[in-house]
mmCIF file of C-alpha atoms and ligand atoms in Angstrom:
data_model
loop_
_atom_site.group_PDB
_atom_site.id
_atom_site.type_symbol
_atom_site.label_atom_id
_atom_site.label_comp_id
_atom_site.label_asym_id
_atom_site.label_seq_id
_atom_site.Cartn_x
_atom_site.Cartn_y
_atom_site.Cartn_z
ATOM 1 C CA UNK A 1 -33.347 86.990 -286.507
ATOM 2 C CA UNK A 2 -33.806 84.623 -283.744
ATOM 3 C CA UNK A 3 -30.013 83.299 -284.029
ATOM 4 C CA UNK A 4 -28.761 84.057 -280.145
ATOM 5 C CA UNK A 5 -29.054 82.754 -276.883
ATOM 6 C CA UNK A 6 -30.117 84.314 -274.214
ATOM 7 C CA UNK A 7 -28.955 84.350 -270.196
ATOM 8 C CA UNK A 8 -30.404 86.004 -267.725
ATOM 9 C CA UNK A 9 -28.664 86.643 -263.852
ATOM 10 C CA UNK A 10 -30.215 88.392 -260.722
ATOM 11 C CA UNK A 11 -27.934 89.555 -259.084
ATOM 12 C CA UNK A 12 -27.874 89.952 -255.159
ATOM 13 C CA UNK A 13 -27.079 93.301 -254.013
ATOM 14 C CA UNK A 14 -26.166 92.322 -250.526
ATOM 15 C CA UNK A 15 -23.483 89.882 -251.020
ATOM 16 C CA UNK A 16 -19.889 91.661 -252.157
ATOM 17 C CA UNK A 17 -18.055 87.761 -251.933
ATOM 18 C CA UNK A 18 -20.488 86.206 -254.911
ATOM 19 C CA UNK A 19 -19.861 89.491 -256.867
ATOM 20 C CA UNK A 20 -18.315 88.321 -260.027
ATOM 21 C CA UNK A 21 -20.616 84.983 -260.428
ATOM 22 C CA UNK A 22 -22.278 86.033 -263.138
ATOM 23 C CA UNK A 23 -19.604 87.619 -265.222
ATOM 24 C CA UNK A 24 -17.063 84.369 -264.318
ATOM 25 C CA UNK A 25 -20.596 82.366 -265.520
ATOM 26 C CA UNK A 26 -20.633 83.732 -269.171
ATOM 27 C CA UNK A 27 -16.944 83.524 -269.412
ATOM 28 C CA UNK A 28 -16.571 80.160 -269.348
ATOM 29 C CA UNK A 29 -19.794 79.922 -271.483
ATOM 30 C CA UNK A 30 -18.307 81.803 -273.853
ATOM 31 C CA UNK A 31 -14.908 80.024 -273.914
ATOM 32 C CA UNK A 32 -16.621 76.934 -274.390
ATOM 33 C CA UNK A 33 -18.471 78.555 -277.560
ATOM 34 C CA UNK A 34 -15.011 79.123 -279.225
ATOM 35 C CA UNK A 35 -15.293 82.879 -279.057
ATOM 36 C CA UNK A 36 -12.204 84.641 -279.871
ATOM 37 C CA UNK A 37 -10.243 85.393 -276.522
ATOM 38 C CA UNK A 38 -9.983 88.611 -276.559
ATOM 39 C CA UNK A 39 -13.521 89.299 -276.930
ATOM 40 C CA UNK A 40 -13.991 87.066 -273.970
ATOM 41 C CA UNK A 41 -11.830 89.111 -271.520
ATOM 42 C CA UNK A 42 -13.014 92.340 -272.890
ATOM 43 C CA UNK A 43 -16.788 90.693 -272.366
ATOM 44 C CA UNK A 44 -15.501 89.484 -268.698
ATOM 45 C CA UNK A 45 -14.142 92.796 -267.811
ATOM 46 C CA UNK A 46 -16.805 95.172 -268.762
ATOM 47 C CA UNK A 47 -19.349 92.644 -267.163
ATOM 48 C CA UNK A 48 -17.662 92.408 -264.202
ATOM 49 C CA UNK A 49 -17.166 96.199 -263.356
ATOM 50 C CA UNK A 50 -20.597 96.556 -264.236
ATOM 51 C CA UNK A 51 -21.889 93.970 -261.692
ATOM 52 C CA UNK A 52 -19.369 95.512 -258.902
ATOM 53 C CA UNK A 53 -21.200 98.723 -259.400
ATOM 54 C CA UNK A 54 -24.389 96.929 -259.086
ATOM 55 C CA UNK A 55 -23.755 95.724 -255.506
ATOM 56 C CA UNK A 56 -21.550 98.496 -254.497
ATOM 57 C CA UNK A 57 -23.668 101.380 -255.647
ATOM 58 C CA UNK A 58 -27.077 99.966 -256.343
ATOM 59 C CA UNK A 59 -28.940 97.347 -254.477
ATOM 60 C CA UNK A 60 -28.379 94.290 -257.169
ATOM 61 C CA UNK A 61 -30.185 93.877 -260.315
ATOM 62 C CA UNK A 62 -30.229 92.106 -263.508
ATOM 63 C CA UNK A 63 -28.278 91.280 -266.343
ATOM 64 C CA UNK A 64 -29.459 89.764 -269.546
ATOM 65 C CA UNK A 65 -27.131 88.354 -272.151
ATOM 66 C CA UNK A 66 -27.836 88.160 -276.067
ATOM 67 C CA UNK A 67 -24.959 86.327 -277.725
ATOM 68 C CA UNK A 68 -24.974 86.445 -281.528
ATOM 69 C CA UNK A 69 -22.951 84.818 -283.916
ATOM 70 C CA UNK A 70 -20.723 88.221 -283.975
ATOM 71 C CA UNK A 71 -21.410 89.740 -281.095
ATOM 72 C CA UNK A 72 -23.072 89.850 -277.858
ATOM 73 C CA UNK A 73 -24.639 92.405 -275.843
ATOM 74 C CA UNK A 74 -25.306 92.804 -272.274
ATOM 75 C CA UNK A 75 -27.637 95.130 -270.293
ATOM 76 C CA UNK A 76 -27.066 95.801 -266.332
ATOM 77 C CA UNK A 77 -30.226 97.029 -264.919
ATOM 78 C CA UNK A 78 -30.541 98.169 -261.570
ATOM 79 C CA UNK A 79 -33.368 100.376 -259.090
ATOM 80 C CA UNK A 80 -30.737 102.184 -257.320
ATOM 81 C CA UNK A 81 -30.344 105.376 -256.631
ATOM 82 C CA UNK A 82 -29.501 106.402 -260.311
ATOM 83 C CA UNK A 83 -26.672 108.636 -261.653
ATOM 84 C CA UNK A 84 -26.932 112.447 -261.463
ATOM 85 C CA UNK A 85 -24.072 113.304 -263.748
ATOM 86 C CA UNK A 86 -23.402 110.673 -265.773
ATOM 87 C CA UNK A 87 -20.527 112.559 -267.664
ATOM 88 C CA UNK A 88 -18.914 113.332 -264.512
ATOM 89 C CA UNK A 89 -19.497 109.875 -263.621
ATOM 90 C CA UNK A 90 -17.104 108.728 -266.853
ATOM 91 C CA UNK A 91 -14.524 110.801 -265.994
ATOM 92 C CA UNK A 92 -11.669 108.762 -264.595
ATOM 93 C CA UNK A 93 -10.846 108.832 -260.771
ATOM 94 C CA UNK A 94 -14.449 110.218 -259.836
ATOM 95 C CA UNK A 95 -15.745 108.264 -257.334
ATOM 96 C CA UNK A 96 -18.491 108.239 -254.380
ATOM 97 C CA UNK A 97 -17.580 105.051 -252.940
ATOM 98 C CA UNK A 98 -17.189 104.941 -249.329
ATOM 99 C CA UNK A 99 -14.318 104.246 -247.164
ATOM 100 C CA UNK A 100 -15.489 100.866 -246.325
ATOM 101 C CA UNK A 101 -15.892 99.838 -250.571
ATOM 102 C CA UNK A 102 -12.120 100.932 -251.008
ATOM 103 C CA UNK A 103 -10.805 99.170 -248.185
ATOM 104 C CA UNK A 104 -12.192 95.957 -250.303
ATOM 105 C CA UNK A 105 -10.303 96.880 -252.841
ATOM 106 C CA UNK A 106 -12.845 98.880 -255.376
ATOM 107 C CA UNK A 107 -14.291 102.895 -255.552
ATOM 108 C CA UNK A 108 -10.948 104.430 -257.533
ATOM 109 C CA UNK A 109 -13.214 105.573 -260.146
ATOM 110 C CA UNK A 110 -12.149 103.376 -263.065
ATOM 111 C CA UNK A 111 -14.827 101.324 -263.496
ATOM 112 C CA UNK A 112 -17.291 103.155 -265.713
ATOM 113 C CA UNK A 113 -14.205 104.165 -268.234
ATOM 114 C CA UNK A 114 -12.956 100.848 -268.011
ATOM 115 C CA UNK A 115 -15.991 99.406 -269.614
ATOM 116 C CA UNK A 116 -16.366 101.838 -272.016
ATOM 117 C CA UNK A 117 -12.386 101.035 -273.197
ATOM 118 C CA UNK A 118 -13.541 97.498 -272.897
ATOM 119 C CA UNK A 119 -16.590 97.188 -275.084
ATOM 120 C CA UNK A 120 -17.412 98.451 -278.734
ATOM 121 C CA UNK A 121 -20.373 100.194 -277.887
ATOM 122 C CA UNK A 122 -21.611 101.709 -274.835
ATOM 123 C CA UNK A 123 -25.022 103.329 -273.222
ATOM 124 C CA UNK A 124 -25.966 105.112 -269.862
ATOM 125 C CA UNK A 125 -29.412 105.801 -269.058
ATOM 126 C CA UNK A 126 -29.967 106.652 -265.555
ATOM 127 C CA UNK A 127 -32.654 108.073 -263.080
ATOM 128 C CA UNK A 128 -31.673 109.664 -259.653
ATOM 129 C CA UNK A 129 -34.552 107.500 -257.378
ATOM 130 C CA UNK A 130 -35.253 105.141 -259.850
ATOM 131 C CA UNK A 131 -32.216 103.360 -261.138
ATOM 132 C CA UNK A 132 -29.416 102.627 -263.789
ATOM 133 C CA UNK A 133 -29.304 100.831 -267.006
ATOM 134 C CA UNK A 134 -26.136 100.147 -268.812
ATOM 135 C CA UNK A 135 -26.079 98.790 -272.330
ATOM 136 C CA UNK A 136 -22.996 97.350 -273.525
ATOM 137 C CA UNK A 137 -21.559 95.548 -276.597
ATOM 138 C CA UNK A 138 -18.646 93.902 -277.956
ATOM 139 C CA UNK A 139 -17.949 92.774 -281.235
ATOM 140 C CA UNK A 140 -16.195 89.474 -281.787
ATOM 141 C CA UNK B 1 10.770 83.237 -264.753
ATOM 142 C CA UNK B 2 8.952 80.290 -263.480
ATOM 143 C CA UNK B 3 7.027 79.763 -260.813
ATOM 144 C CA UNK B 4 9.042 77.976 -258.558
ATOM 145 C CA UNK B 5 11.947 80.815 -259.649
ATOM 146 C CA UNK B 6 9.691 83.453 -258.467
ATOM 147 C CA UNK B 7 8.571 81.555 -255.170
ATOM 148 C CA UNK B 8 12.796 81.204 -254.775
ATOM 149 C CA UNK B 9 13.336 84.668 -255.416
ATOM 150 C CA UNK B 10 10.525 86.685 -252.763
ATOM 151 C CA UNK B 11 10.800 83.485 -250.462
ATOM 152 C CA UNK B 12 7.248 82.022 -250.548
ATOM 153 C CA UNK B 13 5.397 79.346 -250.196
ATOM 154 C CA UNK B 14 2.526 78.074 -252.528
ATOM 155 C CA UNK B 15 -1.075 77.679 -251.094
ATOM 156 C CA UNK B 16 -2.372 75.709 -254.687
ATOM 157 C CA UNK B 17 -1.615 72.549 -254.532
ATOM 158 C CA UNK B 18 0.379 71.571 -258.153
ATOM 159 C CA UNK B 19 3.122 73.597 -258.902
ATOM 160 C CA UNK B 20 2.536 74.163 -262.743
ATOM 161 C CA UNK B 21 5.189 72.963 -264.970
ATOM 162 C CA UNK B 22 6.802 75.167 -266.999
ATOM 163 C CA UNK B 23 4.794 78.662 -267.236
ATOM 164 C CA UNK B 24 7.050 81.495 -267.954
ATOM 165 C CA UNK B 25 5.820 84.785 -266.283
ATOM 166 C CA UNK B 26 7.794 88.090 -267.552
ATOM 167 C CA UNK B 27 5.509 90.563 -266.446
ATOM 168 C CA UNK B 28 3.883 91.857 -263.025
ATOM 169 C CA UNK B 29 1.072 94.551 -262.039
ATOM 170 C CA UNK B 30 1.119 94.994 -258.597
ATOM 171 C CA UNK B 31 -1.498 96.952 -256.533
ATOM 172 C CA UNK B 32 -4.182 96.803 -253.510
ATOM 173 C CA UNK B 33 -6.720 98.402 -255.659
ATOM 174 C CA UNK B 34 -8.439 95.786 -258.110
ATOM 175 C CA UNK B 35 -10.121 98.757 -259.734
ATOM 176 C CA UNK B 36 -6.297 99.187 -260.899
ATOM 177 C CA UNK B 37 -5.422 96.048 -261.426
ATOM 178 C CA UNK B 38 -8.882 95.922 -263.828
ATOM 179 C CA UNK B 39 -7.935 98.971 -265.517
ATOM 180 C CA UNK B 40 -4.595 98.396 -266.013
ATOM 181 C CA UNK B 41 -2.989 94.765 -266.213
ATOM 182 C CA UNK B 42 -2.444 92.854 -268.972
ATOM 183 C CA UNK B 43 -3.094 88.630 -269.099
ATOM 184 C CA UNK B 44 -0.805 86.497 -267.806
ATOM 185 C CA UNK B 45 0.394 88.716 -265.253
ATOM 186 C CA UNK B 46 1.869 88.114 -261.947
ATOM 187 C CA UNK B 47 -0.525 90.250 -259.744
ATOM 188 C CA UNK B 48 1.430 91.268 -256.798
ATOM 189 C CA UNK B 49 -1.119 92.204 -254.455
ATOM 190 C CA UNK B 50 -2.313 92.678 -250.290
ATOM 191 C CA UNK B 51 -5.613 92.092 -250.926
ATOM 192 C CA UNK B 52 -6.726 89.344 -249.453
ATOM 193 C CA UNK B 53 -10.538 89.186 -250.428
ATOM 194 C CA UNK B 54 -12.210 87.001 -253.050
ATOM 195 C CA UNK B 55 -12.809 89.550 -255.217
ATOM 196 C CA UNK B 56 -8.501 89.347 -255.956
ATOM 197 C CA UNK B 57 -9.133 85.987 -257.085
ATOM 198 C CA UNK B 58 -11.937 86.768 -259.318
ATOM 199 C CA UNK B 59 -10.214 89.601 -260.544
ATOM 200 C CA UNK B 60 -7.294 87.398 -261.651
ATOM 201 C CA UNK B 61 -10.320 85.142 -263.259
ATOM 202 C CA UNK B 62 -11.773 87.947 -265.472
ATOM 203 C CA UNK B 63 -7.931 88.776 -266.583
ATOM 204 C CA UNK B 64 -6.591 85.800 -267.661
ATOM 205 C CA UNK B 65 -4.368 86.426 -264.489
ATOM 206 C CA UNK B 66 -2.831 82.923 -263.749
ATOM 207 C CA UNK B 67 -0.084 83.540 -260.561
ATOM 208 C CA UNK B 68 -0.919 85.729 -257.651
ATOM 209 C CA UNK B 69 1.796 86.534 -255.337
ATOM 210 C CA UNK B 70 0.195 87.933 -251.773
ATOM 211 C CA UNK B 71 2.175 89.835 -249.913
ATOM 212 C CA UNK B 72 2.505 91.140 -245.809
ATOM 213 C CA UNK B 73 1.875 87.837 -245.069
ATOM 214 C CA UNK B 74 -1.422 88.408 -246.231
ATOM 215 C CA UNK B 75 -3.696 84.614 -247.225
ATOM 216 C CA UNK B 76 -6.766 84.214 -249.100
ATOM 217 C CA UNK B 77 -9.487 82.468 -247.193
ATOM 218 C CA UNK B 78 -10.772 79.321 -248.368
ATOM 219 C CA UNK B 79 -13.543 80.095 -250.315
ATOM 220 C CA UNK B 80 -10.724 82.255 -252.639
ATOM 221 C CA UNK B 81 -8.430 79.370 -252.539
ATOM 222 C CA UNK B 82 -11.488 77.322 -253.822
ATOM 223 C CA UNK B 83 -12.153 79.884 -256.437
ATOM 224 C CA UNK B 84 -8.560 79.661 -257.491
ATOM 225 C CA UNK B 85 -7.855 76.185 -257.768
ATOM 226 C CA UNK B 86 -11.227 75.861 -259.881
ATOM 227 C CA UNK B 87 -9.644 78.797 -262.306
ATOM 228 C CA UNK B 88 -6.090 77.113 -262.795
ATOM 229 C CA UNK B 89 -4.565 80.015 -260.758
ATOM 230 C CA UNK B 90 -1.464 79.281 -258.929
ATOM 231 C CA UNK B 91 -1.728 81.306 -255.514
ATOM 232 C CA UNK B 92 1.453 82.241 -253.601
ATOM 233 C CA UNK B 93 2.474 83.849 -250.605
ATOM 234 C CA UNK B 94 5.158 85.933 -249.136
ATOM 235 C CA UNK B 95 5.990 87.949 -245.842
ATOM 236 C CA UNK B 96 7.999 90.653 -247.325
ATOM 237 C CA UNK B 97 6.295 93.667 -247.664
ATOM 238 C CA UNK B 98 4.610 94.814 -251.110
ATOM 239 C CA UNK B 99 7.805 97.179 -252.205
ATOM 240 C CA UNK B 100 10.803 94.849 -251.155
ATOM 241 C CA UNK B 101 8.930 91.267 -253.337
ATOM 242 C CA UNK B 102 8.802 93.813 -256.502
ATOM 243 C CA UNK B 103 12.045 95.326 -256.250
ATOM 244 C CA UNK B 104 13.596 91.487 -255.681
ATOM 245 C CA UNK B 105 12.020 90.264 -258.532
ATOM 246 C CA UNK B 106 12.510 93.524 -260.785
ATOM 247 C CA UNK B 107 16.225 92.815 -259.601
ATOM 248 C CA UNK B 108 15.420 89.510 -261.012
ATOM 249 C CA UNK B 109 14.091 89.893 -264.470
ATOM 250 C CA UNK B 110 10.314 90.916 -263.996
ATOM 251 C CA UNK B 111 8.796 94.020 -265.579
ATOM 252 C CA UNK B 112 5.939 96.286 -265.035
ATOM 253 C CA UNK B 113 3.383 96.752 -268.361
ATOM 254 C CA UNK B 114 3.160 99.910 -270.048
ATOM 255 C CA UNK B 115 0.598 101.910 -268.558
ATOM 256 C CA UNK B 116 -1.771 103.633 -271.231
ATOM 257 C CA UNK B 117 -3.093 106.529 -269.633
ATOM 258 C CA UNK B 118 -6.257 108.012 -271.320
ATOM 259 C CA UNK B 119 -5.212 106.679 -275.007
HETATM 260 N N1 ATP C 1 -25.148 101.338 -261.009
HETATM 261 C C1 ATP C 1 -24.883 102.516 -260.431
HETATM 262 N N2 ATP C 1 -25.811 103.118 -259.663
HETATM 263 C C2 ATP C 1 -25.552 104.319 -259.070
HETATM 264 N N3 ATP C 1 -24.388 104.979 -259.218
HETATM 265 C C3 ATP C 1 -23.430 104.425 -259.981
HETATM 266 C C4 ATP C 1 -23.623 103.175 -260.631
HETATM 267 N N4 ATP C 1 -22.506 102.881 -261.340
HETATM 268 C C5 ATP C 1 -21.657 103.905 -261.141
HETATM 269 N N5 ATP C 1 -22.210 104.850 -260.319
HETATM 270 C C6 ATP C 1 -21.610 106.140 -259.900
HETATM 271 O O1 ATP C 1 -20.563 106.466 -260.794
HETATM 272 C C7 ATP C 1 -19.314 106.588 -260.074
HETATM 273 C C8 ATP C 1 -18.166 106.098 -260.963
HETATM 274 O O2 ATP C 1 -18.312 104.701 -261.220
HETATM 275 P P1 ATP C 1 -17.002 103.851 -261.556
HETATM 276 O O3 ATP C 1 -17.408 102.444 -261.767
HETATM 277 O O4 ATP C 1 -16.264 104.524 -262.661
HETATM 278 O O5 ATP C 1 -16.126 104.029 -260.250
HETATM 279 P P2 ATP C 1 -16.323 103.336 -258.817
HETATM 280 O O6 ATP C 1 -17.271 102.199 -258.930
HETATM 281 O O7 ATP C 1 -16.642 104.390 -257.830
HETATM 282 O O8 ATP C 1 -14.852 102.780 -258.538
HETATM 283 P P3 ATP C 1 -14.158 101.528 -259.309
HETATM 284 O O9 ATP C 1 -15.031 101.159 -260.445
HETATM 285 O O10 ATP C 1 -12.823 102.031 -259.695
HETATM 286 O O11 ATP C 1 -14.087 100.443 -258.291
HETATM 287 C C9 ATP C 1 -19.534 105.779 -258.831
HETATM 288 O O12 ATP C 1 -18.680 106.153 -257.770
HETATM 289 C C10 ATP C 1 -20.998 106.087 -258.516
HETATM 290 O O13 ATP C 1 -21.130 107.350 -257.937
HETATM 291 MG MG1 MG C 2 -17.038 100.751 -260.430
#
């Protein structure tokens, strides 16, 4: 069962211009592995709303990367504040990103749905004071 | 249209150095938002944007986004023009203001995507 490779990032919750390294990081792994391109965007997409969030709403985190022959999955693990209403949360358009986030161009409330249309499979779990882990996976 | 057609046709000038040869852009998304552009845009894409941060050009990165026309006069800063030329995207400029570069080059061939709201 051992037949993926792993990649781990830490990502710095203080620094908005390197947001994106990661995700741009397994993308061009990922091209280089011959996955199919649409699972690459869809991968590139999900990973990088997920790691805005991270810096925007948390204070950084991790992200660890399984990819398997068929698929690969990706969980975003943070210890920030955590997500009261995670339904509400979903819902497109809700937001609590401050004026400051959407003058950089994020905080319309479309990233958390956006992942969900981007991946296959999909996983909140969230405590308020403790932090937020999202699962994701896509199928290739 | 091509690039250089598109460059004629909102009058701007291109901050990448090669001009690529011959890639055929039909489509455009434009916004300040890059939650919207995220959500919404399709690959190859001309992202028509204000947005000057390097968060545009990463956004273009994730989305197989390969032109981005700025607009207001707006101009990446280096580290985005870095970011671009690494990624193959061809970065352009233009003064005119975000509404009259989409209505020239809707005049000129270039269409929005279909927007799939909710599914
Ligand atoms: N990692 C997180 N930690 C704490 N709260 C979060 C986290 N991720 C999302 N949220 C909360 O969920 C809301 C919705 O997230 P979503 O990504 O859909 O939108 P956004 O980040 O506010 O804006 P956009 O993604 O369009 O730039 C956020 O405004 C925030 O309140
Ligand atoms: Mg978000």
């Amino acid at each position: 069962m051992e037949n993926k490779i792993h990649f781990q990032y830490l990502i710095d919750g203080d620094d908005f211009t390197r947001a994106g390294e990661a995700s741009s990081d397994i993308k061009s792994k990922l091209k280089m592995m011959n996955i199919n391109p649409d699972a690459v965007r869809r991968v590139a997409i999900a990973m990088y709303e997920g790691e805005i969030n991270m810096i925007i709403h948390a204070d950084g985190g991790t992200i660890d990367v399984d990819v398997y022959p068929d698929k690969l999955t990706m969980v975003l693990k943070d210890t920030g504040p955590g997500i009261p209403d995670i339904d509400k949360a979903m819902e497109e358009g809700y937001s609590t990103a401050p004026d400051n986030i959407v003058s950089l161009g994020f905080g319309a409330g479309m990233g958390l749905p956006n992942m969900k249309r981007a991946s296959d499979e999909m996983e909140i779990s969230s405590v308020v004071g403790q932090g937020t882990t999202v699962t994701m996976t896509v199928l290739f | 249209m091509l690039v250089s057609e598109i460059m004629k046709t909102v009058n701007a000038t291109l901050l990448t150095k090669d001009l690529p040869g011959q890639r055929d852009i039909s489509h455009a998304f434009s916004a300040d938002m890059m939650s919207d552009v995220l959500a919404y845009a399709d690959s190859h894409m001309l992202l028509i944007t204000g947005l000057s941060n390097p968060q545009t050009i990463r956004t273009a990165e994730m989305l197989d986004i390969s032109c981005v026309l700025y607009v207001r006069g707006k101009k990446p800063d280096e580290l985005s023009l870095a970011m671009a030329k690494r990624n193959g995207i061809t970065v352009l400029c233009s003064n005119l203001s975000m509404f009259d570069a989409c209505g020239l080059l809707y005049q000129a061939g270039i269409r929005g995507g279909i927007i799939n709201n909710g599914e």
